């Protein structure tokens, strides 16, 4: 089986999408463009959910359906419409098959290198009148600022129970697992005093934090878990013993049990350090305290070897004489959230490269390969 991808058309879709700037919360123009494009291509159903109220975006998520005629179960493909910054006024440079930005913005291949192949896919199905299964397209907002669109997605509108997020670097790669993450914030409260006149009356919040940090396990904790402290802020002046400071960090693990254990270990080190802090009996200083706040950032995902979503991708790749590499991921994305809704979701690579930098680039041939794979999946 082979289908001739219209390379120029695919390149044009990508360029138009990339040059329709869409930093997080500013996805409306892209959403309008997609609505228009898929309406013209004969979509049976276009739904904008009411997530905008929760995300603060100018648009909700979009769910678009092309009803199929084969017996194969419905399937969905998901991409996020937003990009990171600098993402305003993106101008695409094309050199042969390679796309880059002009150098002062990201390119936005994350995630428009997934969206363009989806538009090309529907074009191919229409013009070849190819029989296909029901296809649902999900376009989310605010992925880059905490998966907010996906978390608020009106997923009950979907008929499909499994699908793919097109959102990863690499080629012919499929991500089948990703860790869960907790975000933590630690507030350390000591007692302020004049550092020169009366240091004895103070309890230095910074010293407590420093001592606690030396006890933490930071970096790669085991083969499926990591931890980090990424932000420290506090203190007022050089002559004041700092009363308050806060730290922000995260813990990630593929195991929810370990995630909880490592998060609690971090909490205990701070709480115990404050509790054991020596305060001289004659001092008027208060006993230091720690407030440790945990917010679940996203849940883990792990697909089974024999899950339909992986079996379908494997079969499609075989039709194309390709080998997909099945990979364990280290980051969180919309797919984590979809999986938590009970929608088995794997992540397909789009060829995006050097993402989240102004050096971002993309090879048209990688988008062509992805489009061929999508075509094989829906016509299986
Ligand atoms: Zn992405």
mmCIF file of C-alpha atoms and ligand atoms in Angstrom:
data_model
loop_
_atom_site.group_PDB
_atom_site.id
_atom_site.type_symbol
_atom_site.label_atom_id
_atom_site.label_comp_id
_atom_site.label_asym_id
_atom_site.label_seq_id
_atom_site.Cartn_x
_atom_site.Cartn_y
_atom_site.Cartn_z
ATOM 1 C CA UNK A 1 0.000 0.000 0.000
ATOM 2 C CA UNK A 2 1.298 3.411 -0.827
ATOM 3 C CA UNK A 3 -0.351 6.776 -1.111
ATOM 4 C CA UNK A 4 1.112 9.793 -2.845
ATOM 5 C CA UNK A 5 1.291 12.603 -0.341
ATOM 6 C CA UNK A 6 0.911 16.074 -1.823
ATOM 7 C CA UNK A 7 4.180 17.429 -0.469
ATOM 8 C CA UNK A 8 3.669 21.012 -1.567
ATOM 9 C CA UNK A 9 0.192 21.134 -0.063
ATOM 10 C CA UNK A 10 1.469 19.661 3.198
ATOM 11 C CA UNK A 11 4.302 22.214 3.277
ATOM 12 C CA UNK A 12 1.824 25.035 2.646
ATOM 13 C CA UNK A 13 -0.452 23.897 5.479
ATOM 14 C CA UNK A 14 2.489 23.754 7.823
ATOM 15 C CA UNK A 15 3.720 27.217 6.828
ATOM 16 C CA UNK A 16 0.262 28.765 7.211
ATOM 17 C CA UNK A 17 -0.189 27.159 10.630
ATOM 18 C CA UNK A 18 3.280 28.165 11.833
ATOM 19 C CA UNK A 19 2.785 31.744 10.674
ATOM 20 C CA UNK A 20 -0.564 31.914 12.460
ATOM 21 C CA UNK A 21 1.054 32.667 15.798
ATOM 22 C CA UNK A 22 -0.484 30.977 18.805
ATOM 23 C CA UNK A 23 1.331 31.273 22.116
ATOM 24 C CA UNK A 24 -0.668 29.660 24.940
ATOM 25 C CA UNK A 25 -4.063 31.335 25.477
ATOM 26 C CA UNK A 26 -3.795 32.996 22.049
ATOM 27 C CA UNK A 27 -4.926 30.004 20.002
ATOM 28 C CA UNK A 28 -8.138 31.528 18.650
ATOM 29 C CA UNK A 29 -6.801 32.331 15.176
ATOM 30 C CA UNK A 30 -5.517 28.799 14.716
ATOM 31 C CA UNK A 31 -8.826 27.420 15.983
ATOM 32 C CA UNK A 32 -10.728 29.587 13.472
ATOM 33 C CA UNK A 33 -8.446 28.413 10.684
ATOM 34 C CA UNK A 34 -8.967 24.746 11.611
ATOM 35 C CA UNK A 35 -12.707 25.144 11.906
ATOM 36 C CA UNK A 36 -12.822 26.747 8.460
ATOM 37 C CA UNK A 37 -10.476 24.213 6.874
ATOM 38 C CA UNK A 38 -12.234 21.135 8.220
ATOM 39 C CA UNK A 39 -15.677 22.554 7.459
ATOM 40 C CA UNK A 40 -14.577 22.958 3.834
ATOM 41 C CA UNK A 41 -13.331 19.355 3.908
ATOM 42 C CA UNK A 42 -16.785 18.160 4.949
ATOM 43 C CA UNK A 43 -16.483 17.480 8.677
ATOM 44 C CA UNK A 44 -19.664 15.918 10.122
ATOM 45 C CA UNK A 45 -19.291 17.490 13.539
ATOM 46 C CA UNK A 46 -17.312 20.420 14.888
ATOM 47 C CA UNK A 47 -17.589 21.150 18.578
ATOM 48 C CA UNK A 48 -15.868 23.830 20.593
ATOM 49 C CA UNK A 49 -16.067 22.954 24.276
ATOM 50 C CA UNK A 50 -16.471 25.547 27.016
ATOM 51 C CA UNK A 51 -12.973 25.085 28.489
ATOM 52 C CA UNK A 52 -12.043 28.701 27.654
ATOM 53 C CA UNK A 53 -13.626 29.838 30.925
ATOM 54 C CA UNK A 54 -11.187 27.592 32.816
ATOM 55 C CA UNK A 55 -8.063 28.056 30.713
ATOM 56 C CA UNK A 56 -8.311 31.774 29.977
ATOM 57 C CA UNK A 57 -7.722 31.071 26.287
ATOM 58 C CA UNK A 58 -9.575 32.945 23.560
ATOM 59 C CA UNK A 59 -11.023 29.612 22.402
ATOM 60 C CA UNK A 60 -12.111 26.262 23.742
ATOM 61 C CA UNK A 61 -10.738 22.910 22.612
ATOM 62 C CA UNK A 62 -12.039 21.653 19.267
ATOM 63 C CA UNK A 63 -13.418 18.189 18.564
ATOM 64 C CA UNK A 64 -13.966 17.446 14.873
ATOM 65 C CA UNK A 65 -15.419 14.256 13.415
ATOM 66 C CA UNK A 66 -15.240 12.609 10.009
ATOM 67 C CA UNK A 67 -17.620 9.667 10.107
ATOM 68 C CA UNK A 68 -16.211 6.590 8.428
ATOM 69 C CA UNK A 69 -17.653 3.661 6.528
ATOM 70 C CA UNK A 70 -15.498 0.715 7.651
ATOM 71 C CA UNK A 71 -16.052 -1.628 10.588
ATOM 72 C CA UNK A 72 -12.833 -0.618 12.306
ATOM 73 C CA UNK A 73 -13.427 1.147 15.629
ATOM 74 C CA UNK A 74 -13.315 4.962 15.691
ATOM 75 C CA UNK A 75 -9.966 6.510 16.449
ATOM 76 C CA UNK A 76 -8.844 9.966 17.511
ATOM 77 C CA UNK A 77 -5.768 12.072 16.794
ATOM 78 C CA UNK A 78 -4.866 14.939 19.115
ATOM 79 C CA UNK A 79 -2.591 17.957 18.806
ATOM 80 C CA UNK A 80 -2.231 21.087 20.861
ATOM 81 C CA UNK A 81 -2.755 24.423 19.123
ATOM 82 C CA UNK A 82 -0.519 26.506 21.399
ATOM 83 C CA UNK A 83 3.225 27.082 21.216
ATOM 84 C CA UNK A 84 5.805 28.345 23.695
ATOM 85 C CA UNK A 85 7.280 31.833 23.457
ATOM 86 C CA UNK A 86 8.857 33.682 21.718
ATOM 87 C CA UNK A 87 5.987 32.735 19.449
ATOM 88 C CA UNK A 88 4.544 35.996 18.108
ATOM 89 C CA UNK A 89 4.939 36.987 14.437
ATOM 90 C CA UNK A 90 6.538 33.708 13.420
ATOM 91 C CA UNK A 91 7.995 33.794 9.914
ATOM 92 C CA UNK A 92 8.892 30.500 8.290
ATOM 93 C CA UNK A 93 12.086 30.057 6.291
ATOM 94 C CA UNK A 94 12.245 27.088 3.948
ATOM 95 C CA UNK A 95 15.536 25.768 2.643
ATOM 96 C CA UNK A 96 14.908 22.707 0.495
ATOM 97 C CA UNK A 97 12.869 20.430 2.741
ATOM 98 C CA UNK A 98 13.949 22.085 5.988
ATOM 99 C CA UNK A 99 11.793 24.610 7.810
ATOM 100 C CA UNK A 100 13.134 27.018 10.410
ATOM 101 C CA UNK A 101 12.022 30.311 11.877
ATOM 102 C CA UNK A 102 13.841 33.535 11.072
ATOM 103 C CA UNK A 103 15.763 32.959 14.278
ATOM 104 C CA UNK A 104 13.981 35.308 16.668
ATOM 105 C CA UNK A 105 11.016 33.029 17.450
ATOM 106 C CA UNK A 106 10.280 29.356 17.823
ATOM 107 C CA UNK A 107 9.061 27.650 14.647
ATOM 108 C CA UNK A 108 6.039 26.098 16.327
ATOM 109 C CA UNK A 109 6.638 22.610 14.937
ATOM 110 C CA UNK A 110 5.584 21.688 18.461
ATOM 111 C CA UNK A 111 2.825 20.956 17.718
ATOM 112 C CA UNK A 112 1.978 22.202 14.221
ATOM 113 C CA UNK A 113 4.070 19.415 12.679
ATOM 114 C CA UNK A 114 1.223 17.184 13.913
ATOM 115 C CA UNK A 115 -1.650 19.393 12.775
ATOM 116 C CA UNK A 116 -0.511 19.853 9.148
ATOM 117 C CA UNK A 117 -0.334 16.076 8.454
ATOM 118 C CA UNK A 118 -3.883 15.724 9.816
ATOM 119 C CA UNK A 119 -5.193 18.271 7.314
ATOM 120 C CA UNK A 120 -3.272 16.550 4.524
ATOM 121 C CA UNK A 121 -4.663 13.191 5.674
ATOM 122 C CA UNK A 122 -8.282 14.338 5.344
ATOM 123 C CA UNK A 123 -7.516 15.858 1.917
ATOM 124 C CA UNK A 124 -6.079 12.535 0.738
ATOM 125 C CA UNK A 125 -9.073 10.556 1.984
ATOM 126 C CA UNK A 126 -11.472 12.938 0.232
ATOM 127 C CA UNK A 127 -9.755 13.141 -3.123
ATOM 128 C CA UNK A 128 -9.095 9.396 -3.316
ATOM 129 C CA UNK A 129 -12.552 8.590 -1.901
ATOM 130 C CA UNK A 130 -10.794 6.132 0.379
ATOM 131 C CA UNK A 131 -12.878 4.045 2.775
ATOM 132 C CA UNK A 132 -11.793 4.819 6.333
ATOM 133 C CA UNK A 133 -12.846 4.323 9.915
ATOM 134 C CA UNK A 134 -14.424 7.185 11.881
ATOM 135 C CA UNK A 135 -11.748 9.761 12.644
ATOM 136 C CA UNK A 136 -11.961 12.314 15.428
ATOM 137 C CA UNK A 137 -9.547 15.216 15.696
ATOM 138 C CA UNK A 138 -8.922 16.860 19.048
ATOM 139 C CA UNK A 139 -7.201 20.244 19.145
ATOM 140 C CA UNK A 140 -6.384 21.492 22.616
ATOM 141 C CA UNK A 141 -5.298 24.821 24.079
ATOM 142 C CA UNK A 142 -2.762 25.674 26.789
ATOM 143 C CA UNK A 143 -0.766 22.422 26.669
ATOM 144 C CA UNK A 144 2.483 24.268 27.245
ATOM 145 C CA UNK A 145 1.283 25.941 30.441
ATOM 146 C CA UNK A 146 0.187 22.885 32.377
ATOM 147 C CA UNK A 147 -1.974 20.763 30.029
ATOM 148 C CA UNK A 148 -4.848 23.053 30.951
ATOM 149 C CA UNK A 149 -6.893 22.595 27.793
ATOM 150 C CA UNK A 150 -6.698 18.806 27.971
ATOM 151 C CA UNK A 151 -7.595 18.808 31.677
ATOM 152 C CA UNK A 152 -10.779 20.743 30.859
ATOM 153 C CA UNK A 153 -11.583 18.778 27.662
ATOM 154 C CA UNK A 154 -15.216 17.813 27.119
ATOM 155 C CA UNK A 155 -14.075 14.260 26.312
ATOM 156 C CA UNK A 156 -17.574 12.804 26.526
ATOM 157 C CA UNK A 157 -18.146 14.182 23.022
ATOM 158 C CA UNK A 158 -15.727 11.591 21.645
ATOM 159 C CA UNK A 159 -16.935 8.343 20.100
ATOM 160 C CA UNK A 160 -13.398 6.934 19.924
ATOM 161 C CA UNK A 161 -12.021 5.188 22.997
ATOM 162 C CA UNK A 162 -8.404 5.183 21.885
ATOM 163 C CA UNK A 163 -6.092 7.280 19.754
ATOM 164 C CA UNK A 164 -2.813 9.088 19.345
ATOM 165 C CA UNK A 165 -1.365 12.406 20.362
ATOM 166 C CA UNK A 166 0.939 13.629 17.589
ATOM 167 C CA UNK A 167 3.443 15.423 19.738
ATOM 168 C CA UNK A 168 7.027 14.239 20.029
ATOM 169 C CA UNK A 169 10.490 14.615 18.568
ATOM 170 C CA UNK A 170 11.838 11.727 16.520
ATOM 171 C CA UNK A 171 10.591 9.701 13.572
ATOM 172 C CA UNK A 172 8.750 6.353 13.493
ATOM 173 C CA UNK A 173 8.663 6.476 17.265
ATOM 174 C CA UNK A 174 5.747 5.814 19.560
ATOM 175 C CA UNK A 175 5.734 6.695 23.251
ATOM 176 C CA UNK A 176 3.872 4.177 25.356
ATOM 177 C CA UNK A 177 4.537 5.395 28.898
ATOM 178 C CA UNK A 178 5.241 8.661 30.680
ATOM 179 C CA UNK A 179 5.717 9.545 34.341
ATOM 180 C CA UNK A 180 3.343 11.254 36.709
ATOM 181 C CA UNK A 181 4.475 14.486 38.318
ATOM 182 C CA UNK A 182 3.867 16.387 41.526
ATOM 183 C CA UNK A 183 4.602 20.069 41.799
ATOM 184 C CA UNK A 184 5.701 21.160 45.252
ATOM 185 C CA UNK A 185 6.029 24.493 46.981
ATOM 186 C CA UNK A 186 7.872 24.751 50.288
ATOM 187 C CA UNK A 187 7.510 27.811 52.499
ATOM 188 C CA UNK A 188 10.021 28.094 55.332
ATOM 189 C CA UNK A 189 9.139 30.503 58.137
ATOM 190 C CA UNK A 190 11.783 31.684 60.635
ATOM 191 C CA UNK A 191 12.021 34.863 62.687
ATOM 192 C CA UNK A 192 13.345 38.187 61.421
ATOM 193 C CA UNK A 193 15.792 40.293 63.419
ATOM 194 C CA UNK A 194 18.483 42.886 62.827
ATOM 195 C CA UNK A 195 21.476 40.952 61.509
ATOM 196 C CA UNK A 196 24.023 43.316 63.068
ATOM 197 C CA UNK A 197 22.407 44.508 66.298
ATOM 198 C CA UNK A 198 20.476 41.454 67.405
ATOM 199 C CA UNK A 199 21.196 38.339 65.332
ATOM 200 C CA UNK A 200 20.476 36.099 68.392
ATOM 201 C CA UNK A 201 16.772 36.960 68.147
ATOM 202 C CA UNK A 202 16.483 35.684 64.591
ATOM 203 C CA UNK A 203 15.907 32.290 63.041
ATOM 204 C CA UNK A 204 17.333 32.263 59.532
ATOM 205 C CA UNK A 205 14.828 30.633 57.166
ATOM 206 C CA UNK A 206 17.501 30.392 54.497
ATOM 207 C CA UNK A 207 19.822 28.316 56.680
ATOM 208 C CA UNK A 208 17.012 25.915 57.483
ATOM 209 C CA UNK A 209 16.231 25.502 53.793
ATOM 210 C CA UNK A 210 19.916 25.075 52.979
ATOM 211 C CA UNK A 211 20.342 22.336 55.539
ATOM 212 C CA UNK A 212 17.191 20.551 54.412
ATOM 213 C CA UNK A 213 18.295 20.705 50.768
ATOM 214 C CA UNK A 214 21.556 18.886 51.540
ATOM 215 C CA UNK A 215 19.485 15.917 52.746
ATOM 216 C CA UNK A 216 17.342 15.720 49.600
ATOM 217 C CA UNK A 217 17.782 13.271 46.794
ATOM 218 C CA UNK A 218 17.806 15.466 43.688
ATOM 219 C CA UNK A 219 18.194 14.457 40.052
ATOM 220 C CA UNK A 220 17.634 10.856 38.981
ATOM 221 C CA UNK A 221 16.558 8.971 42.084
ATOM 222 C CA UNK A 222 16.023 5.580 40.446
ATOM 223 C CA UNK A 223 15.438 4.307 36.937
ATOM 224 C CA UNK A 224 11.859 5.558 36.909
ATOM 225 C CA UNK A 225 11.945 8.622 39.165
ATOM 226 C CA UNK A 226 13.470 12.112 39.245
ATOM 227 C CA UNK A 227 13.279 15.122 41.561
ATOM 228 C CA UNK A 228 14.254 18.759 41.288
ATOM 229 C CA UNK A 229 14.251 22.034 43.197
ATOM 230 C CA UNK A 230 14.089 24.716 40.538
ATOM 231 C CA UNK A 231 13.230 28.002 42.256
ATOM 232 C CA UNK A 232 14.330 29.669 45.494
ATOM 233 C CA UNK A 233 13.130 33.081 46.507
ATOM 234 C CA UNK A 234 13.257 34.962 49.773
ATOM 235 C CA UNK A 235 14.943 37.459 52.025
ATOM 236 C CA UNK A 236 14.526 41.217 52.210
ATOM 237 C CA UNK A 237 17.855 42.933 52.912
ATOM 238 C CA UNK A 238 21.467 42.113 53.793
ATOM 239 C CA UNK A 239 21.015 43.400 57.334
ATOM 240 C CA UNK A 240 17.889 41.398 58.110
ATOM 241 C CA UNK A 241 17.895 37.758 59.188
ATOM 242 C CA UNK A 242 15.496 36.303 56.580
ATOM 243 C CA UNK A 243 12.152 35.369 58.038
ATOM 244 C CA UNK A 244 10.624 33.696 55.029
ATOM 245 C CA UNK A 245 11.608 32.012 51.836
ATOM 246 C CA UNK A 246 10.000 29.601 49.445
ATOM 247 C CA UNK A 247 11.223 26.923 47.080
ATOM 248 C CA UNK A 248 9.492 25.320 44.130
ATOM 249 C CA UNK A 249 10.281 21.895 42.805
ATOM 250 C CA UNK A 250 8.880 18.712 41.364
ATOM 251 C CA UNK A 251 8.970 14.956 41.660
ATOM 252 C CA UNK A 252 8.296 12.634 38.719
ATOM 253 C CA UNK A 253 7.915 8.884 38.612
ATOM 254 C CA UNK A 254 6.452 6.177 36.398
ATOM 255 C CA UNK A 255 5.265 4.564 39.634
ATOM 256 C CA UNK A 256 2.523 6.334 41.559
ATOM 257 C CA UNK A 257 3.681 4.595 44.757
ATOM 258 C CA UNK A 258 7.203 5.947 44.373
ATOM 259 C CA UNK A 259 5.859 9.357 43.409
ATOM 260 C CA UNK A 260 4.030 9.547 46.725
ATOM 261 C CA UNK A 261 6.979 8.128 48.674
ATOM 262 C CA UNK A 262 9.575 10.515 47.216
ATOM 263 C CA UNK A 263 7.287 13.503 47.602
ATOM 264 C CA UNK A 264 6.721 12.604 51.231
ATOM 265 C CA UNK A 265 10.450 12.080 51.768
ATOM 266 C CA UNK A 266 11.055 15.626 50.516
ATOM 267 C CA UNK A 267 8.382 16.955 52.849
ATOM 268 C CA UNK A 268 9.823 15.100 55.861
ATOM 269 C CA UNK A 269 13.324 16.486 55.354
ATOM 270 C CA UNK A 270 12.032 20.057 55.481
ATOM 271 C CA UNK A 271 9.598 19.508 58.336
ATOM 272 C CA UNK A 272 12.151 17.580 60.443
ATOM 273 C CA UNK A 273 14.922 20.104 59.824
ATOM 274 C CA UNK A 274 12.651 22.911 61.049
ATOM 275 C CA UNK A 275 11.438 20.865 64.018
ATOM 276 C CA UNK A 276 14.999 20.014 65.119
ATOM 277 C CA UNK A 277 16.322 23.540 64.620
ATOM 278 C CA UNK A 278 18.173 24.602 67.778
ATOM 279 C CA UNK A 279 16.672 27.645 69.487
ATOM 280 C CA UNK A 280 18.618 28.834 72.546
ATOM 281 C CA UNK A 281 16.403 28.788 75.695
ATOM 282 C CA UNK A 282 16.953 32.523 76.321
ATOM 283 C CA UNK A 283 15.954 33.436 72.750
ATOM 284 C CA UNK A 284 12.603 35.034 72.008
ATOM 285 C CA UNK A 285 12.609 33.582 68.488
ATOM 286 C CA UNK A 286 9.654 31.476 67.421
ATOM 287 C CA UNK A 287 10.086 27.837 66.474
ATOM 288 C CA UNK A 288 10.478 27.730 62.671
ATOM 289 C CA UNK A 289 7.746 26.119 60.595
ATOM 290 C CA UNK A 290 7.417 24.674 57.129
ATOM 291 C CA UNK A 291 4.392 24.620 54.857
ATOM 292 C CA UNK A 292 4.700 21.964 52.174
ATOM 293 C CA UNK A 293 2.151 22.166 49.362
ATOM 294 C CA UNK A 294 1.761 19.395 46.786
ATOM 295 C CA UNK A 295 -0.205 19.710 43.589
ATOM 296 C CA UNK A 296 -0.636 16.767 41.253
ATOM 297 C CA UNK A 297 0.575 18.040 37.895
ATOM 298 C CA UNK A 298 -0.403 15.058 35.769
ATOM 299 C CA UNK A 299 -0.952 11.318 36.240
ATOM 300 C CA UNK A 300 1.282 8.588 34.802
ATOM 301 C CA UNK A 301 0.466 6.770 31.584
ATOM 302 C CA UNK A 302 1.419 3.205 30.724
ATOM 303 C CA UNK A 303 -0.010 1.280 27.815
ATOM 304 C CA UNK A 304 0.050 -2.495 27.620
ATOM 305 C CA UNK A 305 1.978 -4.267 24.858
ATOM 306 C CA UNK A 306 -1.209 -5.805 23.509
ATOM 307 C CA UNK A 307 -3.454 -2.738 23.795
ATOM 308 C CA UNK A 308 -5.471 -2.052 20.678
ATOM 309 C CA UNK A 309 -3.865 1.370 20.331
ATOM 310 C CA UNK A 310 -0.381 -0.158 19.998
ATOM 311 C CA UNK A 311 -1.555 -3.131 17.966
ATOM 312 C CA UNK A 312 -3.202 -0.763 15.466
ATOM 313 C CA UNK A 313 -0.030 1.302 15.063
ATOM 314 C CA UNK A 314 2.082 -1.834 14.705
ATOM 315 C CA UNK A 315 -0.183 -3.236 11.988
ATOM 316 C CA UNK A 316 -0.174 0.087 10.117
ATOM 317 C CA UNK A 317 3.615 0.291 10.249
ATOM 318 C CA UNK A 318 3.919 -3.265 8.991
ATOM 319 C CA UNK A 319 1.795 -2.355 5.968
ATOM 320 C CA UNK A 320 4.381 0.332 5.228
ATOM 321 C CA UNK A 321 7.295 -2.034 5.836
ATOM 322 C CA UNK A 322 8.389 0.017 8.778
ATOM 323 C CA UNK A 323 9.527 -0.710 12.269
ATOM 324 C CA UNK A 324 8.197 1.607 14.963
ATOM 325 C CA UNK A 325 10.338 2.055 18.057
ATOM 326 C CA UNK A 326 8.335 1.791 21.269
ATOM 327 C CA UNK A 327 9.713 4.187 23.828
ATOM 328 C CA UNK A 328 9.229 5.115 27.498
ATOM 329 C CA UNK A 329 8.951 8.905 27.741
ATOM 330 C CA UNK A 330 10.200 11.196 30.491
ATOM 331 C CA UNK A 331 7.840 14.144 30.148
ATOM 332 C CA UNK A 332 4.199 14.942 30.706
ATOM 333 C CA UNK A 333 1.854 15.897 27.881
ATOM 334 C CA UNK A 334 -1.816 15.950 26.960
ATOM 335 C CA UNK A 335 -1.616 12.168 26.475
ATOM 336 C CA UNK A 336 -1.167 11.691 30.242
ATOM 337 C CA UNK A 337 -4.459 13.493 30.763
ATOM 338 C CA UNK A 338 -6.325 11.634 27.996
ATOM 339 C CA UNK A 339 -5.192 8.317 29.477
ATOM 340 C CA UNK A 340 -6.538 9.399 32.857
ATOM 341 C CA UNK A 341 -9.940 9.875 31.172
ATOM 342 C CA UNK A 342 -9.828 6.202 30.176
ATOM 343 C CA UNK A 343 -8.874 7.041 26.582
ATOM 344 C CA UNK A 344 -5.893 4.808 25.724
ATOM 345 C CA UNK A 345 -3.533 7.262 24.068
ATOM 346 C CA UNK A 346 -0.058 6.706 22.634
ATOM 347 C CA UNK A 347 2.193 9.508 21.426
ATOM 348 C CA UNK A 348 3.435 9.507 17.825
ATOM 349 C CA UNK A 349 6.601 11.349 16.790
ATOM 350 C CA UNK A 350 6.178 14.112 14.206
ATOM 351 C CA UNK A 351 9.813 14.930 13.432
ATOM 352 C CA UNK A 352 9.758 18.154 15.452
ATOM 353 C CA UNK A 353 13.296 19.121 16.412
ATOM 354 C CA UNK A 354 15.079 21.394 18.915
ATOM 355 C CA UNK A 355 11.654 22.331 20.225
ATOM 356 C CA UNK A 356 11.196 25.199 22.691
ATOM 357 C CA UNK A 357 14.216 26.998 21.182
ATOM 358 C CA UNK A 358 14.650 29.547 18.404
ATOM 359 C CA UNK A 359 16.861 26.951 16.625
ATOM 360 C CA UNK A 360 13.823 24.758 16.067
ATOM 361 C CA UNK A 361 13.717 23.008 12.682
ATOM 362 C CA UNK A 362 11.579 20.511 10.834
ATOM 363 C CA UNK A 363 12.127 18.243 7.831
ATOM 364 C CA UNK A 364 9.200 17.984 5.390
ATOM 365 C CA UNK A 365 10.116 14.331 4.791
ATOM 366 C CA UNK A 366 9.331 13.525 8.423
ATOM 367 C CA UNK A 367 5.843 15.026 8.111
ATOM 368 C CA UNK A 368 5.374 13.013 4.907
ATOM 369 C CA UNK A 369 6.311 9.823 6.781
ATOM 370 C CA UNK A 370 3.886 10.666 9.555
ATOM 371 C CA UNK A 371 1.068 11.338 7.072
ATOM 372 C CA UNK A 372 1.689 7.934 5.454
ATOM 373 C CA UNK A 373 1.461 6.271 8.850
ATOM 374 C CA UNK A 374 -1.769 8.106 9.719
ATOM 375 C CA UNK A 375 -3.231 7.082 6.380
ATOM 376 C CA UNK A 376 -2.340 3.459 7.060
ATOM 377 C CA UNK A 377 -3.897 3.644 10.525
ATOM 378 C CA UNK A 378 -7.256 5.006 9.408
ATOM 379 C CA UNK A 379 -7.606 2.777 6.336
ATOM 380 C CA UNK A 380 -6.648 -0.419 8.135
HETATM 381 ZN ZN1 LIG B 1 4.028 19.614 22.355
#
